[in-house]
XYZ file of C-alpha atoms in Angstrom:
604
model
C 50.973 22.268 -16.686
C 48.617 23.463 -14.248
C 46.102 24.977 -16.284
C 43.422 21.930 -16.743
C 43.613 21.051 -13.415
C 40.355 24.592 -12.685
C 38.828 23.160 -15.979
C 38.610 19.359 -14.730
C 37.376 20.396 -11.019
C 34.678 22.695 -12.821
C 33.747 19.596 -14.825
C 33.314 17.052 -11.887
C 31.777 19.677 -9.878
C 29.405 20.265 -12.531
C 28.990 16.655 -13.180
C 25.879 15.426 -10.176
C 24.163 18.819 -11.310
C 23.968 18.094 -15.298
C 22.934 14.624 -14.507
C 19.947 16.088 -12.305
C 18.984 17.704 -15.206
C 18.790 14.987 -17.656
C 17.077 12.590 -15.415
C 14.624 15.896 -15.057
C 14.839 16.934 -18.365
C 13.193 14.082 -19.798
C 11.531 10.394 -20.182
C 14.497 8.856 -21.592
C 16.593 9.869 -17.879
C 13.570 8.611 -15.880
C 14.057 5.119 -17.986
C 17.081 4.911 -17.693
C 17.201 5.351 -14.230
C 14.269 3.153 -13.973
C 16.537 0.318 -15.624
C 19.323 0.718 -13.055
C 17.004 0.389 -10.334
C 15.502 -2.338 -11.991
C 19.133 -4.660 -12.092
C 19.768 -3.166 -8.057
C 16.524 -4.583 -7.382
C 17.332 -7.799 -9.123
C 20.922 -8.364 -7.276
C 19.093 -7.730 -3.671
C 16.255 -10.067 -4.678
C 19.037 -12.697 -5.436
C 20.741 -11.636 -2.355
C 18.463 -11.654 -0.038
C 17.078 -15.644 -1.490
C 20.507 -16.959 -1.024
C 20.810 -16.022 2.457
C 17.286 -17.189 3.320
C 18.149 -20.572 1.966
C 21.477 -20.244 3.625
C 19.471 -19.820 6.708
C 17.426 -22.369 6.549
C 19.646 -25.044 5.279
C 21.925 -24.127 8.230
C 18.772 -24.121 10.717
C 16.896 -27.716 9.741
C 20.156 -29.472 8.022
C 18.782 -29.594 4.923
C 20.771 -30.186 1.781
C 21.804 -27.586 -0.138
C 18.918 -26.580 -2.668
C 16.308 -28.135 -1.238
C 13.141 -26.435 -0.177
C 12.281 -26.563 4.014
C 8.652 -26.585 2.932
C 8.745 -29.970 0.703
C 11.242 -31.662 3.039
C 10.488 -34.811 4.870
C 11.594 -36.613 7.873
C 13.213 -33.353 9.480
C 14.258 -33.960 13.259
C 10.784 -33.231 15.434
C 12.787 -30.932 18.384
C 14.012 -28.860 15.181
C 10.861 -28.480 13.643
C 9.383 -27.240 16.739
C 12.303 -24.985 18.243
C 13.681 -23.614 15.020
C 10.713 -21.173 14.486
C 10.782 -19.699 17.946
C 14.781 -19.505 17.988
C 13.863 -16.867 15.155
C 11.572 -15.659 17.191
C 13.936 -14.999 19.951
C 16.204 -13.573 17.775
C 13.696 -10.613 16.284
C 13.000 -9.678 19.769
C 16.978 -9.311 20.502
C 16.168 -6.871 17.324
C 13.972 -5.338 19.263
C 14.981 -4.790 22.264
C 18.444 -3.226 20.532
C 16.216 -0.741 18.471
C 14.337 0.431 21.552
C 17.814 1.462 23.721
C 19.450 2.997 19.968
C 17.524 6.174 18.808
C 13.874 6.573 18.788
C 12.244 3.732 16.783
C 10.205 5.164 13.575
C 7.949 3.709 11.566
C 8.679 2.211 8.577
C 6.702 3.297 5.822
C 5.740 0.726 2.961
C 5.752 1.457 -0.676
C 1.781 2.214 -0.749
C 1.978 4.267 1.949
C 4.914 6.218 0.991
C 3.206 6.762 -2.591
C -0.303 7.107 -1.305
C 0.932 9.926 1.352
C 4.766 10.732 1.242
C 5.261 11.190 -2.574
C 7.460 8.041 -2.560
C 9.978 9.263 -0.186
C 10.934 6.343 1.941
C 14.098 5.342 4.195
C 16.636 3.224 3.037
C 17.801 2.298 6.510
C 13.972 1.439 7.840
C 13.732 -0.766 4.207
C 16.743 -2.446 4.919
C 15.151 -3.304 8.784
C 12.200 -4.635 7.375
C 14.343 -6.728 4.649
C 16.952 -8.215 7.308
C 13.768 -8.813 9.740
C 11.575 -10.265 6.660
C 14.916 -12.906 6.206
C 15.088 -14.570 9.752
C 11.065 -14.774 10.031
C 11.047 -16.513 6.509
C 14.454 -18.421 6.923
C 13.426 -19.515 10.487
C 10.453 -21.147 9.078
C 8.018 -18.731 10.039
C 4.675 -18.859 7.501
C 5.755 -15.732 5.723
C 6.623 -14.626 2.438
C 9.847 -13.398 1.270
C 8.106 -10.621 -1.392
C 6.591 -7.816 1.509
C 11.153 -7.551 1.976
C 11.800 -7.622 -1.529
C 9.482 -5.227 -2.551
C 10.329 -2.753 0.885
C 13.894 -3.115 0.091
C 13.978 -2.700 -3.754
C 11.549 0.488 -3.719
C 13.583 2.110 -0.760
C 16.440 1.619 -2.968
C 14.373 3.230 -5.982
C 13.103 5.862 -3.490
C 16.712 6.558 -2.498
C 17.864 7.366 -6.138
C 14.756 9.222 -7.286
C 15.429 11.790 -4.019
C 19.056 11.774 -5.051
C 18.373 13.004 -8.507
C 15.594 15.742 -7.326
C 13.009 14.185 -9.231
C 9.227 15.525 -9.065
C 6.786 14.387 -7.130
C 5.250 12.027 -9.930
C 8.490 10.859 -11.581
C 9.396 9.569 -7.609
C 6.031 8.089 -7.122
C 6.408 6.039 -10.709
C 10.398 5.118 -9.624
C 9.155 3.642 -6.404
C 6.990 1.447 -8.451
C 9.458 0.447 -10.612
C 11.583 -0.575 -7.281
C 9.095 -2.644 -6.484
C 7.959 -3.689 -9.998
C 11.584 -5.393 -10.416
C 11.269 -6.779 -7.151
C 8.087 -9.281 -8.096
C 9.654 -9.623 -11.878
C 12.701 -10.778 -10.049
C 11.095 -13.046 -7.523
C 9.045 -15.059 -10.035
C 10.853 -14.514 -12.928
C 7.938 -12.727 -14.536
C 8.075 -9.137 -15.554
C 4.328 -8.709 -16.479
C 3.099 -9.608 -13.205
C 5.888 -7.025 -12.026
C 4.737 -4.494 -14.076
C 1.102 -4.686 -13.153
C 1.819 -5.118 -9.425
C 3.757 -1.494 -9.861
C 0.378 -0.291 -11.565
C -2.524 -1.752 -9.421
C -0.924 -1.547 -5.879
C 1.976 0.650 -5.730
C 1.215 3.846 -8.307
C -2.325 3.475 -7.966
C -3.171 4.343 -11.655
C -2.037 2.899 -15.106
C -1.128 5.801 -17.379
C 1.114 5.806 -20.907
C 4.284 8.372 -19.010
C 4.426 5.145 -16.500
C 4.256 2.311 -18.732
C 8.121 2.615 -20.211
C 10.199 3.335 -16.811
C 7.974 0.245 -15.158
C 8.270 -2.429 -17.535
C 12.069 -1.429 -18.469
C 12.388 -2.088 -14.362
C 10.693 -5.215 -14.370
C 12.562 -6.589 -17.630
C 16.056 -5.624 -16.014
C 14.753 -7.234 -12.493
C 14.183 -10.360 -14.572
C 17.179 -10.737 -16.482
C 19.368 -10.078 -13.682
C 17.880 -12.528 -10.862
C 17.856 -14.931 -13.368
C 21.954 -14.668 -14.263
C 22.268 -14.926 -10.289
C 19.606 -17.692 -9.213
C 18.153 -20.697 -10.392
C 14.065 -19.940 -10.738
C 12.090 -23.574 -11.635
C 9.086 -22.889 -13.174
C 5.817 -23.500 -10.495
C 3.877 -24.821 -13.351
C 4.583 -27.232 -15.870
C 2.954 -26.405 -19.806
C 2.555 -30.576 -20.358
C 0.003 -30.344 -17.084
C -2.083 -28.331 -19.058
C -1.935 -29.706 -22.526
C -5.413 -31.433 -21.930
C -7.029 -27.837 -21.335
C -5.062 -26.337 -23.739
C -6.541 -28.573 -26.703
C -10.523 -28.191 -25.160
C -12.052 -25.443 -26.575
C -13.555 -23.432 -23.491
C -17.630 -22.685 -23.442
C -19.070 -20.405 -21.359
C -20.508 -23.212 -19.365
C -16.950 -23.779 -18.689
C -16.805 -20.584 -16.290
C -19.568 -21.482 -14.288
C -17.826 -23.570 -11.352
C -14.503 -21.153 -12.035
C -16.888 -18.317 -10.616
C -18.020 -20.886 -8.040
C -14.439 -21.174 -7.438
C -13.766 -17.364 -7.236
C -16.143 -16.365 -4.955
C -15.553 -19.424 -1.960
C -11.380 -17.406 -2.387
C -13.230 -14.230 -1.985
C -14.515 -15.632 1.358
C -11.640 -17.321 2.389
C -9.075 -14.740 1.743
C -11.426 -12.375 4.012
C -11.175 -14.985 6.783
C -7.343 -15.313 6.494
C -7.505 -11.477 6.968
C -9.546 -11.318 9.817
C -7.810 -14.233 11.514
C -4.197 -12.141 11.348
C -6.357 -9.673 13.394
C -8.026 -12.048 16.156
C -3.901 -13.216 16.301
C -2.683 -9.739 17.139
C -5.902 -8.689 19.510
C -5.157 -11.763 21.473
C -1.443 -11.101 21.628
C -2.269 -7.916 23.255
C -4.652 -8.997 25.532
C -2.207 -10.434 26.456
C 0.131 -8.155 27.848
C 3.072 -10.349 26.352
C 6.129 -7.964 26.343
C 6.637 -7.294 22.642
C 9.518 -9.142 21.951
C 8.502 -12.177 23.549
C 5.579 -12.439 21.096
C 7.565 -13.666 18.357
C 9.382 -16.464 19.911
C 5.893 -17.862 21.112
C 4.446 -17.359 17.727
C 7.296 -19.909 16.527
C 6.645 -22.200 19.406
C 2.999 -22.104 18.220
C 4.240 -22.328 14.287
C 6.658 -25.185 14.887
C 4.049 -27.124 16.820
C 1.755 -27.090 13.612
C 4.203 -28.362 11.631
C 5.315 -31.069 13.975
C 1.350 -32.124 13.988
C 0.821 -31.368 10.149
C 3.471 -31.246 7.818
C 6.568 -29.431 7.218
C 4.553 -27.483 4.109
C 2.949 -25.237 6.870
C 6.471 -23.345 7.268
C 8.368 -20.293 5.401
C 6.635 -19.384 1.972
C 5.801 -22.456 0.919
C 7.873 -22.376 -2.699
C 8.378 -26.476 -2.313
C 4.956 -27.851 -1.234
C 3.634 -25.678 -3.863
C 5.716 -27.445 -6.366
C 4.740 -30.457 -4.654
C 0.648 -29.925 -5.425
C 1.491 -28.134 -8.556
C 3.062 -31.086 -9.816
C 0.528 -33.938 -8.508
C -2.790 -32.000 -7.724
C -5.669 -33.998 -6.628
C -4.134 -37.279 -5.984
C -1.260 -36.836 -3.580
C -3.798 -36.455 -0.530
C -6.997 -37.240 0.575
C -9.535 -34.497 0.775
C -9.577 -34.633 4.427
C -5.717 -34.177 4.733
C -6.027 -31.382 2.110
C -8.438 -29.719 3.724
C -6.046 -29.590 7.135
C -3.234 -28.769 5.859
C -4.908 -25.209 4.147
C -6.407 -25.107 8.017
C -3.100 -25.516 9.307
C -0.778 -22.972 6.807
C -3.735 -19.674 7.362
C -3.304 -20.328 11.078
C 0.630 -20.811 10.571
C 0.518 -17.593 8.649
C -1.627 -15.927 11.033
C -0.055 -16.495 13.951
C 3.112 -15.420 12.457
C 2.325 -12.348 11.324
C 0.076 -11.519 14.386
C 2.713 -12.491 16.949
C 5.404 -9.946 14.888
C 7.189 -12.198 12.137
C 7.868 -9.611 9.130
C 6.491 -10.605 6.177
C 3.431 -10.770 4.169
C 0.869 -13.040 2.604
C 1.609 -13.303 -1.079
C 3.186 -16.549 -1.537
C 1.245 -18.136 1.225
C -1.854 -16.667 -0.519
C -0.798 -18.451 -3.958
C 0.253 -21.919 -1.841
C -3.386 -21.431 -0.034
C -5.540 -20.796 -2.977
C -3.809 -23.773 -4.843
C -4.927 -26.352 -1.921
C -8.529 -24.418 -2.090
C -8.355 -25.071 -5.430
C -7.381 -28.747 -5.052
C -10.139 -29.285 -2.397
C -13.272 -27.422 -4.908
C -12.113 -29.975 -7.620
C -12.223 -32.924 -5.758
C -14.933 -31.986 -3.878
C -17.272 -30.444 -6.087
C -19.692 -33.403 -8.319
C -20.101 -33.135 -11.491
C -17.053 -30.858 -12.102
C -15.763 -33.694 -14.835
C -18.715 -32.544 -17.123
C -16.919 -29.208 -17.727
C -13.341 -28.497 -19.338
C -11.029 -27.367 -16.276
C -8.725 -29.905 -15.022
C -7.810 -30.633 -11.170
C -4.463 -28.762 -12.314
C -6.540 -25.832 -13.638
C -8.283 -25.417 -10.728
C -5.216 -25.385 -8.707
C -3.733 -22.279 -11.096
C -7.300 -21.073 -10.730
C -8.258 -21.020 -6.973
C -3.684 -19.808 -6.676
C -4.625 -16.925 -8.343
C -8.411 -15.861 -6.964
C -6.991 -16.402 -3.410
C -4.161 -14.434 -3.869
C -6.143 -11.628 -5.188
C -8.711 -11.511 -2.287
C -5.525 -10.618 0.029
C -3.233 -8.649 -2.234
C -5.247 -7.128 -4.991
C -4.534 -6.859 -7.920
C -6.226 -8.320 -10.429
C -4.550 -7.738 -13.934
C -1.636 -8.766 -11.796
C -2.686 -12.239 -10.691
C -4.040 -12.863 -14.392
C -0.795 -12.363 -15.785
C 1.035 -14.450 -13.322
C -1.172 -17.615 -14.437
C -0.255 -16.746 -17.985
C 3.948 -16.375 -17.300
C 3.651 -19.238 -15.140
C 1.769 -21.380 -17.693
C 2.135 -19.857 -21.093
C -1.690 -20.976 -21.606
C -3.853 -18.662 -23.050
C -7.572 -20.580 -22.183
C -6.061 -21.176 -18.362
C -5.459 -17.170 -18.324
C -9.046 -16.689 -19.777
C -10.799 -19.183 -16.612
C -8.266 -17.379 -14.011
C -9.655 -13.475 -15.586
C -12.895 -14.590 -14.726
C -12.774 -16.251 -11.010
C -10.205 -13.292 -10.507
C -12.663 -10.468 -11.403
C -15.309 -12.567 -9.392
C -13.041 -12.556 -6.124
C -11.841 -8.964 -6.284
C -15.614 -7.530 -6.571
C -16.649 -9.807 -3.904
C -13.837 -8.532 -1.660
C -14.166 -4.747 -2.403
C -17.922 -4.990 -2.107
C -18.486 -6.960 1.042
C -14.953 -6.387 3.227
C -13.636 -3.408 0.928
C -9.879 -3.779 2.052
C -6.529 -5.989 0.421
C -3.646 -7.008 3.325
C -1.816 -3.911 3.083
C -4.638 -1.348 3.320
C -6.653 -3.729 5.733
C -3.285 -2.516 8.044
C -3.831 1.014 7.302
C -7.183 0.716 8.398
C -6.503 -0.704 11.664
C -3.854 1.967 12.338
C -6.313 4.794 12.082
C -5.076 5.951 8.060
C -7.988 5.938 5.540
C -5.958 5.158 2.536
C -7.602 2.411 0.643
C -4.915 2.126 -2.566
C -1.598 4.206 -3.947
C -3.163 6.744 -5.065
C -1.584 9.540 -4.604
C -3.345 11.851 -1.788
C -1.183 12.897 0.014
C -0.946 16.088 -1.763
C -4.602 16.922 -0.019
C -3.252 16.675 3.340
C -1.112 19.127 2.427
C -3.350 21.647 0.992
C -4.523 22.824 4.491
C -6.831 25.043 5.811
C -3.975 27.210 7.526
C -2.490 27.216 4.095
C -5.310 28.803 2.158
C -7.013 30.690 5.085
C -6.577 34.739 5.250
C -5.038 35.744 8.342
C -5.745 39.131 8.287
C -9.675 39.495 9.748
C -11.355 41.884 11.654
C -13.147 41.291 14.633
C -16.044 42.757 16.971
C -17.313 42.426 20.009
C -20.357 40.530 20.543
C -21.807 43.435 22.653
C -20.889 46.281 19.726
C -24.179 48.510 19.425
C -25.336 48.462 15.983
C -25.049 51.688 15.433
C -21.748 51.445 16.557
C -21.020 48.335 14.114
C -23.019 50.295 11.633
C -20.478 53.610 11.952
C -17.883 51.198 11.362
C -18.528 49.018 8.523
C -20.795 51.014 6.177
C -21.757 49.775 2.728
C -19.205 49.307 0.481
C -16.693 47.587 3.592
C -15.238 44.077 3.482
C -19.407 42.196 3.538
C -18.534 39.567 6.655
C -17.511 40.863 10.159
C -16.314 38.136 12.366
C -18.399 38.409 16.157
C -16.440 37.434 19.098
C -17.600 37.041 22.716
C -16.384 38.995 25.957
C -13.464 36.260 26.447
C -12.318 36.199 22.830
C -14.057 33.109 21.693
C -15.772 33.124 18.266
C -19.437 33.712 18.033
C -20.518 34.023 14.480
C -20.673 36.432 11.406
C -22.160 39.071 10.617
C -22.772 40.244 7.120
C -22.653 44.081 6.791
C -25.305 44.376 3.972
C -27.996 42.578 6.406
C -27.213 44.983 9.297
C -27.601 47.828 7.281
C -31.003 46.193 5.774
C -32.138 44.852 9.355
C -31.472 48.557 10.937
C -33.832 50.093 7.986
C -36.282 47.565 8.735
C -36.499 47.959 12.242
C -39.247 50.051 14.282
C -38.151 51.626 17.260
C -35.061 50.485 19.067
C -32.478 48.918 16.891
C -32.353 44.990 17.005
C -29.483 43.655 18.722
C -25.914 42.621 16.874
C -26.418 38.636 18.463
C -29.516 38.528 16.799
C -27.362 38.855 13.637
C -25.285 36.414 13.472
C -24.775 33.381 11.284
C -22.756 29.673 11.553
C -22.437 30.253 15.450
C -21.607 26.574 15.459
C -19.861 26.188 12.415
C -15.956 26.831 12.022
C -13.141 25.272 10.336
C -9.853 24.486 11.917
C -5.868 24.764 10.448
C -4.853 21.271 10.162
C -8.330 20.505 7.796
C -7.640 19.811 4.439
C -9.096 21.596 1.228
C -11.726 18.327 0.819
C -12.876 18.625 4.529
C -12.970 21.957 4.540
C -15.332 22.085 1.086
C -17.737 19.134 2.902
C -17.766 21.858 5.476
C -19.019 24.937 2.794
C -21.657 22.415 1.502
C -23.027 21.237 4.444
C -23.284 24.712 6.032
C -24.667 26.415 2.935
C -21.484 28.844 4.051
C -19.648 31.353 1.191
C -17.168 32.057 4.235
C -16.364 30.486 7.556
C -14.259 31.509 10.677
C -11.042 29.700 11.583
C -10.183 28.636 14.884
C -7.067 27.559 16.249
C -9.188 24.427 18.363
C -12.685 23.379 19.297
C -12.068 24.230 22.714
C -10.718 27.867 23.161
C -12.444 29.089 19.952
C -9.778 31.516 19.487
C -10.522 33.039 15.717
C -6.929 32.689 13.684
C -8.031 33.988 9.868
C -11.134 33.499 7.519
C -11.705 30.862 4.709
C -13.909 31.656 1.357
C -15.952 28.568 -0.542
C -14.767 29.649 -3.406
C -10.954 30.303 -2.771
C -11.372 27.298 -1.314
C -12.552 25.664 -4.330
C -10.378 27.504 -6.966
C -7.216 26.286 -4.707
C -8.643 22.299 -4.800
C -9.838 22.264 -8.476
C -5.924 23.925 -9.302
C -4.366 21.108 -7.476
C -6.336 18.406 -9.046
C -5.723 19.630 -12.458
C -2.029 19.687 -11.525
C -2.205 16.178 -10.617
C -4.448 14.627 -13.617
C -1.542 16.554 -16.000
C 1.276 14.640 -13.861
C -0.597 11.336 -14.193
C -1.198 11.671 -18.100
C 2.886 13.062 -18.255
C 2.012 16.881 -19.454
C 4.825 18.473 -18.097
C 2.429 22.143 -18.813
């Protein structure tokens, strides 16, 4: 009776371990883990929208469904107090992380792929997602996708390191985390797929395509079972465009259009910057920044409108619907004034969140403004609606990046293939502008001003890695400086390991010496024997452990150097092993290889 009972515990013991191996084993376990993280992601996108709206329904009183951003008439002492109460309450937050364990930073999806091989926490995701849902449901200018995609690819990250997975299959899963986040969130797998490609892997390749889009499809389906998504743009907007056949005449004021969002999106940028220099010049204690950010937020939209607060999902509904005639020019203009400074200020004074829905709501009132601006813009086929779509998407690309992405969120959005043609073009135009002349989206603008040099996903994080004090020999041989050179000569005769590291009388390097030119420079000599110092080569020129492989081969070329001393600091000089160009070399060129097989999926 007893018998099965070894049998069945060898079974479920054996169980986690044979499923390692078939996620491992293969691209059909990678899929199908990518799908499961792909309906996860779709449930916590749902989530985490219901209790925003929850939030803010319960903060301004407004009925239930209805967007904070397209309300009217709300109570003025609420619009102004509501943003700092949230405020208030992320520096509680704060204040309770600083007396629990030693805060650490949270590391975003780019960064973890770009330097961490996707391993993120699931605990600092979920911070950033619970912080990302009072600054948005509070009515601070944020958008809700920087928490959906944290929390969704920390979830991803979480299963990939579960299941052992290699370095590249975690990098792709994290993508597909976040992938199904954006399919989720606008109800558009394409754009989720090509977010995961352009901004969070780094690379397109066929062994990513399959796990990616199966997470954005399943992302999709699911947040649409669980929340109602209305469309942004309506197809009978654009039936007049869709009927005019497009001329290449036709993109002329759509590149106009593209590169004033190239400038634009580089001042939003640089405003969120001026917001946080000024906050600490101020010396305001960190969590008080927040609540006086909402003071400053609330007081906008008590002098604007209410569209300046959260996302902006309703007042870009509003324009969306009725571009071009629901405002003056003048008011337009304002209100875009007003949301990039909401936005900035709320980001810069410590609201979590990012700028990719405020991006789309901004480039839709730029957009606006061109088309009723601009003369002579009825002459050509674009309608005020298309250059709404148009300046939504070339906006958002000069602060998130991503081109292919933003093209095929116009097309999902619209279904309209000559709209997606006009968008390609003032999209390309904006992203060149922006790499060229500012060279930084959002995300890696932030690395930037935290000292990392990252500028994408890709994955490098392998280089820092492949350190000096990895590839270095340890074992090396030393003489004094004052060693006679006979003496040397005795001791290292032809046929002896070629380079002699010098050091001084107090240990500190002080050059090389190759044997063969001793030996040549002693035969040469006339009369007394020339001195070792007068020997010695790259006095100044020595590599240190925590280099990596690329640093360390700038170093070879710029020295001329086949071998250079290691040191274990600038200062003490103290020699601690010997590096060779071309081990160097063979060790970087291996590594690379490695990684072009793991993009293309060669598993040999």
């Amino acid at each position: 009776m007893n018998a099965p009972r070894p049998l069945l515990t060898r079974v479920f013991a054996q169980a986690p371990a044979r499923a390692r191996a078939l996620v491992r084993g293969g691209e059909i376990g990678l899929v199908a883990l990518a799908g499961l993280a792909g309906c996860g992601a779709g449930v916590l996108v749902a989530a985490m929208a219901w209790v925003t709206q929850a939030l803010r329904e319960g903060l301004y009183g407004l009925p239930h469904g209805a967007r904070l951003s397209a309300s009217h008439d709300l109570p003025a002492l609420t619009l102004l107090l509501a943003p700092a109460a949230g405020g208030v309450l992320l520096g509680v937050l704060a204040l309770a992380r600083r007396r629990g364990r030693r805060p650490q930073a949270v590391i975003d999806p780019i960064e973890a792929n770009a330097l961490h091989g996707g391993r993120m926490s699931v605990r600092g995701s979920g911070l950033v997602a619970l912080q990302n849902v009072i600054s948005n449901g509070c009515g601070a200018s944020v958008g809700l996708e920087a928490g959906y995609t944290q929390l969704c690819a920390g979830l991803a990250s979480r299963l990939g390191l579960s299941f052992e997975l290699r370095r590249s299959d975690q990098r792709t899963l994290v993508g597909c985390g976040a992938a199904a986040a954006i399919a989720a969130a606008f109800g558009a797998p394409l754009t989720g797929a090509f977010y995961a490609f352009e901004l969070i892997i780094g690379t397109y390749s066929i062994a990513t395509l399959t796990p990616v889009v199966v997470a954005a499809l399943c992302g999709s389906v699911v947040a649409r079972a669980l929340m109602n998504q209305p469309a942004l743009v309506t197809v009978e907007g654009l039936d007049a465009l869709t009927t005019t056949a497009i001329t290449g005449a036709d993109t002329l004021p759509v590149l106009g259009l593209g590169l004033i969002c190239a400038g634009l999106g580089i001042l939003i940028m640089r405003g969120v910057t001026l917001v946080e220099a000024g906050i600490r010049a101020s010396r305001l204690p960190a969590p008080v920044a927040p609540a006086l950010g909402g003071l400053c937020v609330g007081a906008l939209a008590l002098a604007t409108s209410p569209q300046v607060l959260s996302g902006g999902h309703g007042a870009l509904h509003l324009h969306l619907d009725n571009p071009g005639t629901g405002m003056g020019l003048g008011a337009l203009a304002l209100l875009f004034a007003a949301k990039a400074t909401a936005s900035a200020i709320s980001i810069g004074s410590g609201f979590r969140g990012g700028l990719f829905f405020a991006s789309l709501f901004l480039g839709a009132l730029a957009g606006e403004v061109f088309s009723g601006s601009m003369p002579g813009l009825t002459a050509f086929a674009p309608t005020p609606l298309a250059y709404a779509v148009i300046g939504m998407s070339a906006l958002a690309v000069s602060v998130i990046g991503g081109p292919l992405t933003m093209t095929f969120l116009a097309l999902e959005l619209t279904g309209s293939f000559p709209i997606t043609g006009l968008v390609l073009a003032a999209v390309i135009a904006s992203s060149l502008t922006v790499r060229k002349t500012f060279g930084y989206s959002f995300a890696t603008w932030r690395f930037h001003l935290r000292g990392e040099s990252i500028r994408s996903a890709h994955d490098v994080g392998w280089i820092r890695t492949l350190t000096v004090e990895t590839l270095m020999r340890r074992e090396v041989a030393t003489v004094p400086l004052d060693t006679g050179l006979d003496a040397f000569l005795a001791g290292h005769p032809l046929g002896s390991p070629s380079r002699i590291v010098v050091v001084d009388g107090a240990g500190r390097y002080a050059g090389i010496v190759r044997v063969p030119e001793a030996h040549a420079a002693a035969r040469a000599a006339e009369g007394a024997a020339p001195s070792l110092a007068g020997l010695l080569r790259h006095a100044g020129d020595v590599l240190t452990p925590g280099m990596n492989a690329k640093a360390a081969a700038a170093a070879f070329d710029r020295t001329e150097g086949e071998a250079l001393a290691v040191v274990d600091g600038l200062d003490t000089r103290r020699v601690v092993g010997l590096l060779t160009e071309s081990h160097t070399l063979k060790r970087y060129a291996e590594e690379l290889d490695r990684q072009r097989r793991a993009m293309l999926g060669e598993t040999a």
